[in-house]
mmCIF file as gemmi writes it, N, C-alpha and C atoms, coordinates in Angstrom:
data_model
loop_
_atom_site.group_PDB
_atom_site.id
_atom_site.type_symbol
_atom_site.label_atom_id
_atom_site.label_alt_id
_atom_site.label_comp_id
_atom_site.label_asym_id
_atom_site.label_entity_id
_atom_site.label_seq_id
_atom_site.pdbx_PDB_ins_code
_atom_site.Cartn_x
_atom_site.Cartn_y
_atom_site.Cartn_z
_atom_site.occupancy
_atom_site.B_iso_or_equiv
_atom_site.pdbx_formal_charge
_atom_site.auth_seq_id
_atom_site.auth_asym_id
_atom_site.pdbx_PDB_model_num
ATOM 1 N N . MET Axp A 1 ? 95.278 108.226 105.247 1 0 ? 1 A 1
ATOM 2 C CA . MET Axp A 1 ? 94.92 106.832 105.209 1 0 ? 1 A 1
ATOM 3 C C . MET Axp A 1 ? 96.192 105.995 105.194 1 0 ? 1 A 1
ATOM 4 N N . LYS Axp A 2 ? 96.207 104.948 105.996 1 0 ? 2 A 1
ATOM 5 C CA . LYS Axp A 2 ? 97.351 104.045 106.058 1 0 ? 2 A 1
ATOM 6 C C . LYS Axp A 2 ? 96.908 102.639 105.673 1 0 ? 2 A 1
ATOM 7 N N . ASN Axp A 3 ? 97.674 102.027 104.788 1 0 ? 3 A 1
ATOM 8 C CA . ASN Axp A 3 ? 97.396 100.668 104.336 1 0 ? 3 A 1
ATOM 9 C C . ASN Axp A 3 ? 98.568 99.773 104.691 1 0 ? 3 A 1
ATOM 10 N N . LEU Axp A 4 ? 98.264 98.572 105.131 1 0 ? 4 A 1
ATOM 11 C CA . LEU Axp A 4 ? 99.274 97.569 105.432 1 0 ? 4 A 1
ATOM 12 C C . LEU Axp A 4 ? 99.156 96.461 104.398 1 0 ? 4 A 1
ATOM 13 N N . ILE Axp A 5 ? 100.282 96.092 103.795 1 0 ? 5 A 1
ATOM 14 C CA . ILE Axp A 5 ? 100.311 95.006 102.823 1 0 ? 5 A 1
ATOM 15 C C . ILE Axp A 5 ? 101.169 93.889 103.4 1 0 ? 5 A 1
ATOM 16 N N . ILE Axp A 6 ? 100.618 92.674 103.389 1 0 ? 6 A 1
ATOM 17 C CA . ILE Axp A 6 ? 101.328 91.493 103.867 1 0 ? 6 A 1
ATOM 18 C C . ILE Axp A 6 ? 101.401 90.502 102.713 1 0 ? 6 A 1
ATOM 19 N N . ASP Axp A 7 ? 102.612 90.113 102.341 1 0 ? 7 A 1
ATOM 20 C CA . ASP Axp A 7 ? 102.806 89.148 101.262 1 0 ? 7 A 1
ATOM 21 C C . ASP Axp A 7 ? 103.834 88.126 101.709 1 0 ? 7 A 1
ATOM 22 N N . ALA Axp A 8 ? 103.376 86.92 102.004 1 0 ? 8 A 1
ATOM 23 C CA . ALA Axp A 8 ? 104.284 85.851 102.416 1 0 ? 8 A 1
ATOM 24 C C . ALA Axp A 8 ? 104.181 84.658 101.47 1 0 ? 8 A 1
ATOM 25 N N . ALA Axp A 9 ? 103.623 84.871 100.286 1 0 ? 9 A 1
ATOM 26 C CA . ALA Axp A 9 ? 103.403 83.777 99.345 1 0 ? 9 A 1
ATOM 27 C C . ALA Axp A 9 ? 104.656 83.408 98.564 1 0 ? 9 A 1
ATOM 28 N N . ASN Axp A 10 ? 105.647 84.267 98.534 1 0 ? 10 A 1
ATOM 29 C CA . ASN Axp A 10 ? 106.831 84.03 97.712 1 0 ? 10 A 1
ATOM 30 C C . ASN Axp A 10 ? 108.04 83.673 98.566 1 0 ? 10 A 1
ATOM 31 N N . GLU Axp A 11 ? 109.226 83.887 98.052 1 0 ? 11 A 1
ATOM 32 C CA . GLU Axp A 11 ? 110.464 83.521 98.745 1 0 ? 11 A 1
ATOM 33 C C . GLU Axp A 11 ? 110.768 84.404 99.953 1 0 ? 11 A 1
ATOM 34 N N . LYS Axp A 12 ? 110.199 85.582 100.006 1 0 ? 12 A 1
ATOM 35 C CA . LYS Axp A 12 ? 110.418 86.519 101.113 1 0 ? 12 A 1
ATOM 36 C C . LYS Axp A 12 ? 109.084 86.876 101.759 1 0 ? 12 A 1
ATOM 37 N N . ILE Axp A 13 ? 109.127 87.166 103.044 1 0 ? 13 A 1
ATOM 38 C CA . ILE Axp A 13 ? 107.98 87.752 103.735 1 0 ? 13 A 1
ATOM 39 C C . ILE Axp A 13 ? 108.111 89.251 103.55 1 0 ? 13 A 1
ATOM 40 N N . PHE Axp A 14 ? 107.092 89.866 103.017 1 0 ? 14 A 1
ATOM 41 C CA . PHE Axp A 14 ? 107.134 91.278 102.658 1 0 ? 14 A 1
ATOM 42 C C . PHE Axp A 14 ? 106.047 92.019 103.417 1 0 ? 14 A 1
ATOM 43 N N . PHE Axp A 15 ? 106.441 93.024 104.204 1 0 ? 15 A 1
ATOM 44 C CA . PHE Axp A 15 ? 105.498 93.906 104.883 1 0 ? 15 A 1
ATOM 45 C C . PHE Axp A 15 ? 105.681 95.304 104.319 1 0 ? 15 A 1
ATOM 46 N N . SER Axp A 16 ? 104.584 95.992 104.068 1 0 ? 16 A 1
ATOM 47 C CA . SER Axp A 16 ? 104.666 97.364 103.587 1 0 ? 16 A 1
ATOM 48 C C . SER Axp A 16 ? 103.55 98.179 104.218 1 0 ? 16 A 1
ATOM 49 N N . ILE Axp A 17 ? 103.889 99.358 104.679 1 0 ? 17 A 1
ATOM 50 C CA . ILE Axp A 17 ? 102.907 100.312 105.191 1 0 ? 17 A 1
ATOM 51 C C . ILE Axp A 17 ? 102.95 101.505 104.246 1 0 ? 17 A 1
ATOM 52 N N . ILE Axp A 18 ? 101.819 101.823 103.672 1 0 ? 18 A 1
ATOM 53 C CA . ILE Axp A 18 ? 101.74 102.925 102.726 1 0 ? 18 A 1
ATOM 54 C C . ILE Axp A 18 ? 100.808 103.984 103.293 1 0 ? 18 A 1
ATOM 55 N N . THR Axp A 19 ? 101.339 105.197 103.432 1 0 ? 19 A 1
ATOM 56 C CA . THR Axp A 19 ? 100.545 106.325 103.905 1 0 ? 19 A 1
ATOM 57 C C . THR Axp A 19 ? 100.316 107.267 102.722 1 0 ? 19 A 1
ATOM 58 N N . ASP Axp A 20 ? 99.653 108.378 102.972 1 0 ? 20 A 1
ATOM 59 C CA . ASP Axp A 20 ? 99.412 109.35 101.906 1 0 ? 20 A 1
ATOM 60 C C . ASP Axp A 20 ? 100.704 109.968 101.382 1 0 ? 20 A 1
ATOM 61 N N . THR Axp A 21 ? 101.725 110.019 102.229 1 0 ? 21 A 1
ATOM 62 C CA . THR Axp A 21 ? 102.959 110.708 101.831 1 0 ? 21 A 1
ATOM 63 C C . THR Axp A 21 ? 104.201 109.828 101.808 1 0 ? 21 A 1
ATOM 64 N N . GLN Axp A 22 ? 104.184 108.671 102.483 1 0 ? 22 A 1
ATOM 65 C CA . GLN Axp A 22 ? 105.38 107.834 102.581 1 0 ? 22 A 1
ATOM 66 C C . GLN Axp A 22 ? 105.03 106.36 102.529 1 0 ? 22 A 1
ATOM 67 N N . SER Axp A 23 ? 106.058 105.558 102.331 1 0 ? 23 A 1
ATOM 68 C CA . SER Axp A 23 ? 105.881 104.113 102.441 1 0 ? 23 A 1
ATOM 69 C C . SER Axp A 23 ? 107.062 103.521 103.203 1 0 ? 23 A 1
ATOM 70 N N . TYR Axp A 24 ? 106.792 102.469 103.94 1 0 ? 24 A 1
ATOM 71 C CA . TYR Axp A 24 ? 107.795 101.788 104.754 1 0 ? 24 A 1
ATOM 72 C C . TYR Axp A 24 ? 107.702 100.302 104.433 1 0 ? 24 A 1
ATOM 73 N N . THR Axp A 25 ? 108.829 99.653 104.216 1 0 ? 25 A 1
ATOM 74 C CA . THR Axp A 25 ? 108.808 98.232 103.886 1 0 ? 25 A 1
ATOM 75 C C . THR Axp A 25 ? 109.871 97.482 104.677 1 0 ? 25 A 1
ATOM 76 N N . SER Axp A 26 ? 109.617 96.197 104.826 1 0 ? 26 A 1
ATOM 77 C CA . SER Axp A 26 ? 110.63 95.304 105.382 1 0 ? 26 A 1
ATOM 78 C C . SER Axp A 26 ? 110.432 93.937 104.743 1 0 ? 26 A 1
ATOM 79 N N . THR Axp A 27 ? 111.53 93.223 104.558 1 0 ? 27 A 1
ATOM 80 C CA . THR Axp A 27 ? 111.484 91.87 104.008 1 0 ? 27 A 1
ATOM 81 C C . THR Axp A 27 ? 112.277 90.941 104.907 1 0 ? 27 A 1
ATOM 82 N N . HIS Axp A 28 ? 111.831 89.697 104.923 1 0 ? 28 A 1
ATOM 83 C CA . HIS Axp A 28 ? 112.461 88.677 105.755 1 0 ? 28 A 1
ATOM 84 C C . HIS Axp A 28 ? 112.427 87.361 105.003 1 0 ? 28 A 1
ATOM 85 N N . ALA Axp A 29 ? 113.336 86.474 105.341 1 0 ? 29 A 1
ATOM 86 C CA . ALA Axp A 29 ? 113.355 85.153 104.715 1 0 ? 29 A 1
ATOM 87 C C . ALA Axp A 29 ? 112.051 84.424 105.024 1 0 ? 29 A 1
ATOM 88 N N . ASN Axp A 30 ? 111.535 83.719 104.048 1 0 ? 30 A 1
ATOM 89 C CA . ASN Axp A 30 ? 110.292 82.966 104.206 1 0 ? 30 A 1
ATOM 90 C C . ASN Axp A 30 ? 110.654 81.566 104.698 1 0 ? 30 A 1
ATOM 91 N N . ASN Axp A 31 ? 110.795 81.427 106.03 1 0 ? 31 A 1
ATOM 92 C CA . ASN Axp A 31 ? 111.155 80.134 106.613 1 0 ? 31 A 1
ATOM 93 C C . ASN Axp A 31 ? 110.409 79.928 107.93 1 0 ? 31 A 1
ATOM 94 N N . LYS Axp A 32 ? 110.528 78.728 108.473 1 0 ? 32 A 1
ATOM 95 C CA . LYS Axp A 32 ? 109.793 78.37 109.692 1 0 ? 32 A 1
ATOM 96 C C . LYS Axp A 32 ? 110.161 79.25 110.882 1 0 ? 32 A 1
ATOM 97 N N . GLU Axp A 33 ? 111.423 79.611 110.996 1 0 ? 33 A 1
ATOM 98 C CA . GLU Axp A 33 ? 111.854 80.46 112.119 1 0 ? 33 A 1
ATOM 99 C C . GLU Axp A 33 ? 111.12 81.798 112.108 1 0 ? 33 A 1
ATOM 100 N N . ASN Axp A 34 ? 110.943 82.375 110.935 1 0 ? 34 A 1
ATOM 101 C CA . ASN Axp A 34 ? 110.259 83.657 110.85 1 0 ? 34 A 1
ATOM 102 C C . ASN Axp A 34 ? 108.746 83.513 110.987 1 0 ? 34 A 1
ATOM 103 N N . PHE Axp A 35 ? 108.196 82.33 110.69 1 0 ? 35 A 1
ATOM 104 C CA . PHE Axp A 35 ? 106.768 82.122 110.939 1 0 ? 35 A 1
ATOM 105 C C . PHE Axp A 35 ? 106.481 82.17 112.431 1 0 ? 35 A 1
ATOM 106 N N . ASP Axp A 36 ? 107.409 81.635 113.229 1 0 ? 36 A 1
ATOM 107 C CA . ASP Axp A 36 ? 107.231 81.623 114.68 1 0 ? 36 A 1
ATOM 108 C C . ASP Axp A 36 ? 107.225 83.031 115.265 1 0 ? 36 A 1
ATOM 109 N N . LYS Axp A 37 ? 107.891 83.961 114.615 1 0 ? 37 A 1
ATOM 110 C CA . LYS Axp A 37 ? 107.935 85.341 115.114 1 0 ? 37 A 1
ATOM 111 C C . LYS Axp A 37 ? 107.322 86.317 114.11 1 0 ? 37 A 1
ATOM 112 N N . PHE Axp A 38 ? 106.356 85.852 113.325 1 0 ? 38 A 1
ATOM 113 C CA . PHE Axp A 38 ? 105.725 86.633 112.26 1 0 ? 38 A 1
ATOM 114 C C . PHE Axp A 38 ? 105.154 87.947 112.775 1 0 ? 38 A 1
ATOM 115 N N . ILE Axp A 39 ? 104.356 87.893 113.836 1 0 ? 39 A 1
ATOM 116 C CA . ILE Axp A 39 ? 103.733 89.109 114.37 1 0 ? 39 A 1
ATOM 117 C C . ILE Axp A 39 ? 104.796 90.037 114.951 1 0 ? 39 A 1
ATOM 118 N N . ASN Axp A 40 ? 105.843 89.482 115.559 1 0 ? 40 A 1
ATOM 119 C CA . ASN Axp A 40 ? 106.925 90.323 116.096 1 0 ? 40 A 1
ATOM 120 C C . ASN Axp A 40 ? 107.647 91.067 114.989 1 0 ? 40 A 1
ATOM 121 N N . LEU Axp A 41 ? 107.871 90.41 113.854 1 0 ? 41 A 1
ATOM 122 C CA . LEU Axp A 41 ? 108.507 91.071 112.713 1 0 ? 41 A 1
ATOM 123 C C . LEU Axp A 41 ? 107.644 92.22 112.201 1 0 ? 41 A 1
ATOM 124 N N . LEU Axp A 42 ? 106.345 91.992 112.172 1 0 ? 42 A 1
ATOM 125 C CA . LEU Axp A 42 ? 105.42 93.036 111.73 1 0 ? 42 A 1
ATOM 126 C C . LEU Axp A 42 ? 105.418 94.211 112.707 1 0 ? 42 A 1
ATOM 127 N N . LEU Axp A 43 ? 105.349 93.921 113.985 1 0 ? 43 A 1
ATOM 128 C CA . LEU Axp A 43 ? 105.326 94.992 114.987 1 0 ? 43 A 1
ATOM 129 C C . LEU Axp A 43 ? 106.646 95.76 115.043 1 0 ? 43 A 1
ATOM 130 N N . GLU Axp A 44 ? 107.757 95.091 114.712 1 0 ? 44 A 1
ATOM 131 C CA . GLU Axp A 44 ? 109.05 95.781 114.642 1 0 ? 44 A 1
ATOM 132 C C . GLU Axp A 44 ? 109.04 96.857 113.563 1 0 ? 44 A 1
ATOM 133 N N . LEU Axp A 45 ? 108.378 96.578 112.441 1 0 ? 45 A 1
ATOM 134 C CA . LEU Axp A 45 ? 108.269 97.575 111.367 1 0 ? 45 A 1
ATOM 135 C C . LEU Axp A 45 ? 107.536 98.813 111.867 1 0 ? 45 A 1
ATOM 136 N N . PHE Axp A 46 ? 106.447 98.599 112.601 1 0 ? 46 A 1
ATOM 137 C CA . PHE Axp A 46 ? 105.701 99.736 113.152 1 0 ? 46 A 1
ATOM 138 C C . PHE Axp A 46 ? 106.554 100.505 114.157 1 0 ? 46 A 1
ATOM 139 N N . LYS Axp A 47 ? 107.202 99.788 115.052 1 0 ? 47 A 1
ATOM 140 C CA . LYS Axp A 47 ? 108.009 100.444 116.086 1 0 ? 47 A 1
ATOM 141 C C . LYS Axp A 47 ? 109.18 101.213 115.478 1 0 ? 47 A 1
ATOM 142 N N . LYS Axp A 48 ? 109.864 100.602 114.525 1 0 ? 48 A 1
ATOM 143 C CA . LYS Axp A 48 ? 111.023 101.229 113.88 1 0 ? 48 A 1
ATOM 144 C C . LYS Axp A 48 ? 110.655 102.547 113.213 1 0 ? 48 A 1
ATOM 145 N N . ASN Axp A 49 ? 109.446 102.623 112.655 1 0 ? 49 A 1
ATOM 146 C CA . ASN Axp A 49 ? 109.023 103.813 111.931 1 0 ? 49 A 1
ATOM 147 C C . ASN Axp A 49 ? 108.077 104.7 112.734 1 0 ? 49 A 1
ATOM 148 N N . GLU Axp A 50 ? 107.975 104.413 114.042 1 0 ? 50 A 1
ATOM 149 C CA . GLU Axp A 50 ? 107.163 105.193 114.969 1 0 ? 50 A 1
ATOM 150 C C . GLU Axp A 50 ? 105.72 105.331 114.492 1 0 ? 50 A 1
ATOM 151 N N . LEU Axp A 51 ? 105.147 104.208 114.083 1 0 ? 51 A 1
ATOM 152 C CA . LEU Axp A 51 ? 103.747 104.149 113.659 1 0 ? 51 A 1
ATOM 153 C C . LEU Axp A 51 ? 102.986 103.267 114.627 1 0 ? 51 A 1
ATOM 154 N N . LYS Axp A 52 ? 101.659 103.377 114.588 1 0 ? 52 A 1
ATOM 155 C CA . LYS Axp A 52 ? 100.817 102.564 115.46 1 0 ? 52 A 1
ATOM 156 C C . LYS Axp A 52 ? 99.872 101.725 114.617 1 0 ? 52 A 1
ATOM 157 N N . LEU Axp A 53 ? 99.666 100.501 115.058 1 0 ? 53 A 1
ATOM 158 C CA . LEU Axp A 53 ? 98.77 99.585 114.359 1 0 ? 53 A 1
ATOM 159 C C . LEU Axp A 53 ? 97.347 100.133 114.306 1 0 ? 53 A 1
ATOM 160 N N . GLU Axp A 54 ? 96.962 100.879 115.326 1 0 ? 54 A 1
ATOM 161 C CA . GLU Axp A 54 ? 95.617 101.455 115.386 1 0 ? 54 A 1
ATOM 162 C C . GLU Axp A 54 ? 95.365 102.483 114.286 1 0 ? 54 A 1
ATOM 163 N N . GLU Axp A 55 ? 96.434 103.009 113.686 1 0 ? 55 A 1
ATOM 164 C CA . GLU Axp A 55 ? 96.299 104.016 112.639 1 0 ? 55 A 1
ATOM 165 C C . GLU Axp A 55 ? 96.022 103.407 111.262 1 0 ? 55 A 1
ATOM 166 N N . VAL Axp A 56 ? 96.165 102.091 111.129 1 0 ? 56 A 1
ATOM 167 C CA . VAL Axp A 56 ? 95.959 101.422 109.842 1 0 ? 56 A 1
ATOM 168 C C . VAL Axp A 56 ? 94.47 101.365 109.526 1 0 ? 56 A 1
ATOM 169 N N . ASN Axp A 57 ? 94.123 101.705 108.273 1 0 ? 57 A 1
ATOM 170 C CA . ASN Axp A 57 ? 92.731 101.672 107.828 1 0 ? 57 A 1
ATOM 171 C C . ASN Axp A 57 ? 92.38 100.394 107.079 1 0 ? 57 A 1
ATOM 172 N N . ASN Axp A 58 ? 93.338 99.853 106.339 1 0 ? 58 A 1
ATOM 173 C CA . ASN Axp A 58 ? 93.105 98.675 105.505 1 0 ? 58 A 1
ATOM 174 C C . ASN Axp A 58 ? 94.305 97.746 105.568 1 0 ? 58 A 1
ATOM 175 N N . ILE Axp A 59 ? 94.019 96.443 105.491 1 0 ? 59 A 1
ATOM 176 C CA . ILE Axp A 59 ? 95.078 95.442 105.381 1 0 ? 59 A 1
ATOM 177 C C . ILE Axp A 59 ? 94.826 94.646 104.103 1 0 ? 59 A 1
ATOM 178 N N . PHE Axp A 60 ? 95.868 94.506 103.302 1 0 ? 60 A 1
ATOM 179 C CA . PHE Axp A 60 ? 95.808 93.739 102.068 1 0 ? 60 A 1
ATOM 180 C C . PHE Axp A 60 ? 96.731 92.532 102.213 1 0 ? 60 A 1
ATOM 181 N N . VAL Axp A 61 ? 96.229 91.339 101.85 1 0 ? 61 A 1
ATOM 182 C CA . VAL Axp A 61 ? 97.01 90.11 101.968 1 0 ? 61 A 1
ATOM 183 C C . VAL Axp A 61 ? 97.057 89.413 100.609 1 0 ? 61 A 1
ATOM 184 N N . ASN Axp A 62 ? 98.25 88.991 100.213 1 0 ? 62 A 1
ATOM 185 C CA . ASN Axp A 62 ? 98.393 88.211 98.992 1 0 ? 62 A 1
ATOM 186 C C . ASN Axp A 62 ? 97.881 86.802 99.263 1 0 ? 62 A 1
ATOM 187 N N . GLN Axp A 63 ? 96.892 86.353 98.486 1 0 ? 63 A 1
ATOM 188 C CA . GLN Axp A 63 ? 96.283 85.046 98.693 1 0 ? 63 A 1
ATOM 189 C C . GLN Axp A 63 ? 96.891 83.971 97.796 1 0 ? 63 A 1
ATOM 190 N N . GLY Axp A 64 ? 97.917 84.288 97.075 1 0 ? 64 A 1
ATOM 191 C CA . GLY Axp A 64 ? 98.593 83.263 96.29 1 0 ? 64 A 1
ATOM 192 C C . GLY Axp A 64 ? 98.64 83.602 94.821 1 0 ? 64 A 1
ATOM 193 N N . PRO Axp A 65 ? 99.115 82.719 94.035 1 0 ? 65 A 1
ATOM 194 C CA . PRO Axp A 65 ? 99.587 81.381 94.416 1 0 ? 65 A 1
ATOM 195 C C . PRO Axp A 65 ? 100.903 81.462 95.177 1 0 ? 65 A 1
ATOM 196 N N . GLY Axp A 66 ? 101.159 80.424 95.927 1 0 ? 66 A 1
ATOM 197 C CA . GLY Axp A 66 ? 102.375 80.387 96.717 1 0 ? 66 A 1
ATOM 198 C C . GLY Axp A 66 ? 102.342 79.256 97.72 1 0 ? 66 A 1
ATOM 199 N N . LYS Axp A 67 ? 103.214 79.352 98.7 1 0 ? 67 A 1
ATOM 200 C CA . LYS Axp A 67 ? 103.316 78.321 99.732 1 0 ? 67 A 1
ATOM 201 C C . LYS Axp A 67 ? 102.094 78.365 100.647 1 0 ? 67 A 1
ATOM 202 N N . PHE Axp A 68 ? 101.476 77.196 100.845 1 0 ? 68 A 1
ATOM 203 C CA . PHE Axp A 68 ? 100.251 77.122 101.631 1 0 ? 68 A 1
ATOM 204 C C . PHE Axp A 68 ? 100.45 77.632 103.055 1 0 ? 68 A 1
ATOM 205 N N . SER Axp A 69 ? 101.498 77.178 103.725 1 0 ? 69 A 1
ATOM 206 C CA . SER Axp A 69 ? 101.735 77.589 105.12 1 0 ? 69 A 1
ATOM 207 C C . SER Axp A 69 ? 101.95 79.09 105.232 1 0 ? 69 A 1
ATOM 208 N N . SER Axp A 70 ? 102.663 79.648 104.277 1 0 ? 70 A 1
ATOM 209 C CA . SER Axp A 70 ? 102.93 81.089 104.283 1 0 ? 70 A 1
ATOM 210 C C . SER Axp A 70 ? 101.647 81.885 104.148 1 0 ? 70 A 1
ATOM 211 N N . ILE Axp A 71 ? 100.825 81.471 103.21 1 0 ? 71 A 1
ATOM 212 C CA . ILE Axp A 71 ? 99.559 82.171 102.972 1 0 ? 71 A 1
ATOM 213 C C . ILE Axp A 71 ? 98.636 82.018 104.175 1 0 ? 71 A 1
ATOM 214 N N . ARG Axp A 72 ? 98.593 80.811 104.724 1 0 ? 72 A 1
ATOM 215 C CA . ARG Axp A 72 ? 97.715 80.55 105.876 1 0 ? 72 A 1
ATOM 216 C C . ARG Axp A 72 ? 98.079 81.428 107.07 1 0 ? 72 A 1
ATOM 217 N N . ILE Axp A 73 ? 99.366 81.544 107.384 1 0 ? 73 A 1
ATOM 218 C CA . ILE Axp A 73 ? 99.753 82.35 108.546 1 0 ? 73 A 1
ATOM 219 C C . ILE Axp A 73 ? 99.517 83.83 108.297 1 0 ? 73 A 1
ATOM 220 N N . SER Axp A 74 ? 99.788 84.31 107.083 1 0 ? 74 A 1
ATOM 221 C CA . SER Axp A 74 ? 99.586 85.736 106.821 1 0 ? 74 A 1
ATOM 222 C C . SER Axp A 74 ? 98.103 86.101 106.874 1 0 ? 74 A 1
ATOM 223 N N . ILE Axp A 75 ? 97.237 85.24 106.356 1 0 ? 75 A 1
ATOM 224 C CA . ILE Axp A 75 ? 95.796 85.506 106.43 1 0 ? 75 A 1
ATOM 225 C C . ILE Axp A 75 ? 95.301 85.427 107.875 1 0 ? 75 A 1
ATOM 226 N N . SER Axp A 76 ? 95.795 84.465 108.626 1 0 ? 76 A 1
ATOM 227 C CA . SER Axp A 76 ? 95.384 84.324 110.032 1 0 ? 76 A 1
ATOM 228 C C . SER Axp A 76 ? 95.767 85.541 110.865 1 0 ? 76 A 1
ATOM 229 N N . ILE Axp A 77 ? 96.984 86.005 110.7 1 0 ? 77 A 1
ATOM 230 C CA . ILE Axp A 77 ? 97.441 87.185 111.436 1 0 ? 77 A 1
ATOM 231 C C . ILE Axp A 77 ? 96.627 88.405 111.022 1 0 ? 77 A 1
ATOM 232 N N . ALA Axp A 78 ? 96.421 88.568 109.727 1 0 ? 78 A 1
ATOM 233 C CA . ALA Axp A 78 ? 95.655 89.72 109.228 1 0 ? 78 A 1
ATOM 234 C C . ALA Axp A 78 ? 94.225 89.696 109.757 1 0 ? 78 A 1
ATOM 235 N N . LYS Axp A 79 ? 93.582 88.529 109.737 1 0 ? 79 A 1
ATOM 236 C CA . LYS Axp A 79 ? 92.206 88.43 110.245 1 0 ? 79 A 1
ATOM 237 C C . LYS Axp A 79 ? 92.142 88.755 111.734 1 0 ? 79 A 1
ATOM 238 N N . ALA Axp A 80 ? 93.114 88.273 112.494 1 0 ? 80 A 1
ATOM 239 C CA . ALA Axp A 80 ? 93.133 88.544 113.931 1 0 ? 80 A 1
ATOM 240 C C . ALA Axp A 80 ? 93.275 90.043 114.2 1 0 ? 80 A 1
ATOM 241 N N . ILE Axp A 81 ? 94.171 90.688 113.473 1 0 ? 81 A 1
ATOM 242 C CA . ILE Axp A 81 ? 94.351 92.132 113.65 1 0 ? 81 A 1
ATOM 243 C C . ILE Axp A 81 ? 93.081 92.877 113.266 1 0 ? 81 A 1
ATOM 244 N N . CYS Axp A 82 ? 92.469 92.483 112.165 1 0 ? 82 A 1
ATOM 245 C CA . CYS Axp A 82 ? 91.26 93.159 111.685 1 0 ? 82 A 1
ATOM 246 C C . CYS Axp A 82 ? 90.104 93.029 112.668 1 0 ? 82 A 1
ATOM 247 N N . ILE Axp A 83 ? 89.96 91.858 113.243 1 0 ? 83 A 1
ATOM 248 C CA . ILE Axp A 83 ? 88.887 91.658 114.221 1 0 ? 83 A 1
ATOM 249 C C . ILE Axp A 83 ? 89.162 92.461 115.493 1 0 ? 83 A 1
ATOM 250 N N . ALA Axp A 84 ? 90.406 92.433 115.967 1 0 ? 84 A 1
ATOM 251 C CA . ALA Axp A 84 ? 90.755 93.124 117.206 1 0 ? 84 A 1
ATOM 252 C C . ALA Axp A 84 ? 90.707 94.636 117.072 1 0 ? 84 A 1
ATOM 253 N N . LYS Axp A 85 ? 91.101 95.157 115.908 1 0 ? 85 A 1
ATOM 254 C CA . LYS Axp A 85 ? 91.225 96.605 115.73 1 0 ? 85 A 1
ATOM 255 C C . LYS Axp A 85 ? 90.161 97.217 114.822 1 0 ? 85 A 1
ATOM 256 N N . ASN Axp A 86 ? 89.221 96.388 114.356 1 0 ? 86 A 1
ATOM 257 C CA . ASN Axp A 86 ? 88.146 96.854 113.471 1 0 ? 86 A 1
ATOM 258 C C . ASN Axp A 86 ? 88.709 97.546 112.212 1 0 ? 86 A 1
ATOM 259 N N . ILE Axp A 87 ? 89.543 96.805 111.495 1 0 ? 87 A 1
ATOM 260 C CA . ILE Axp A 87 ? 90.214 97.286 110.283 1 0 ? 87 A 1
ATOM 261 C C . ILE Axp A 87 ? 89.671 96.495 109.1 1 0 ? 87 A 1
ATOM 262 N N . ASN Axp A 88 ? 89.579 97.119 107.933 1 0 ? 88 A 1
ATOM 263 C CA . ASN Axp A 88 ? 89.12 96.444 106.725 1 0 ? 88 A 1
ATOM 264 C C . ASN Axp A 88 ? 90.188 95.47 106.231 1 0 ? 88 A 1
ATOM 265 N N . LEU Axp A 89 ? 89.756 94.3 105.746 1 0 ? 89 A 1
ATOM 266 C CA . LEU Axp A 89 ? 90.663 93.29 105.216 1 0 ? 89 A 1
ATOM 267 C C . LEU Axp A 89 ? 90.335 93.011 103.771 1 0 ? 89 A 1
ATOM 268 N N . PHE Axp A 90 ? 91.366 93.056 102.947 1 0 ? 90 A 1
ATOM 269 C CA . PHE Axp A 90 ? 91.212 92.762 101.509 1 0 ? 90 A 1
ATOM 270 C C . PHE Axp A 90 ? 92.195 91.692 101.115 1 0 ? 90 A 1
C-alpha cells in the first residue's frame, strides 16, 4: 500500500510517499512561485524515486490551520488526482 501526504499549510510545502517498507519526502518553500509549479514538484518526487502515481492507494491532505491559498491548492490538486486515478482522499 502506498500513501501520499500533501501538507502546504505551513512554511514549507511537504510531500511524502509512504510505502510498506520505505518513505520518500521532499520539501519546498511555500511561495507563489512554487504554487505555479505545484503539480510538477509533486511529479518530480515520483520520478526521482521511480514510483508511479497510479500505485498510490490513498492521499492525505492537511486541511489547516494555515494559509488559505496553500490549503486551497493542495486540496484542489489532491481532488483532481483522486478523481482522475480513482484514489481515496482523506
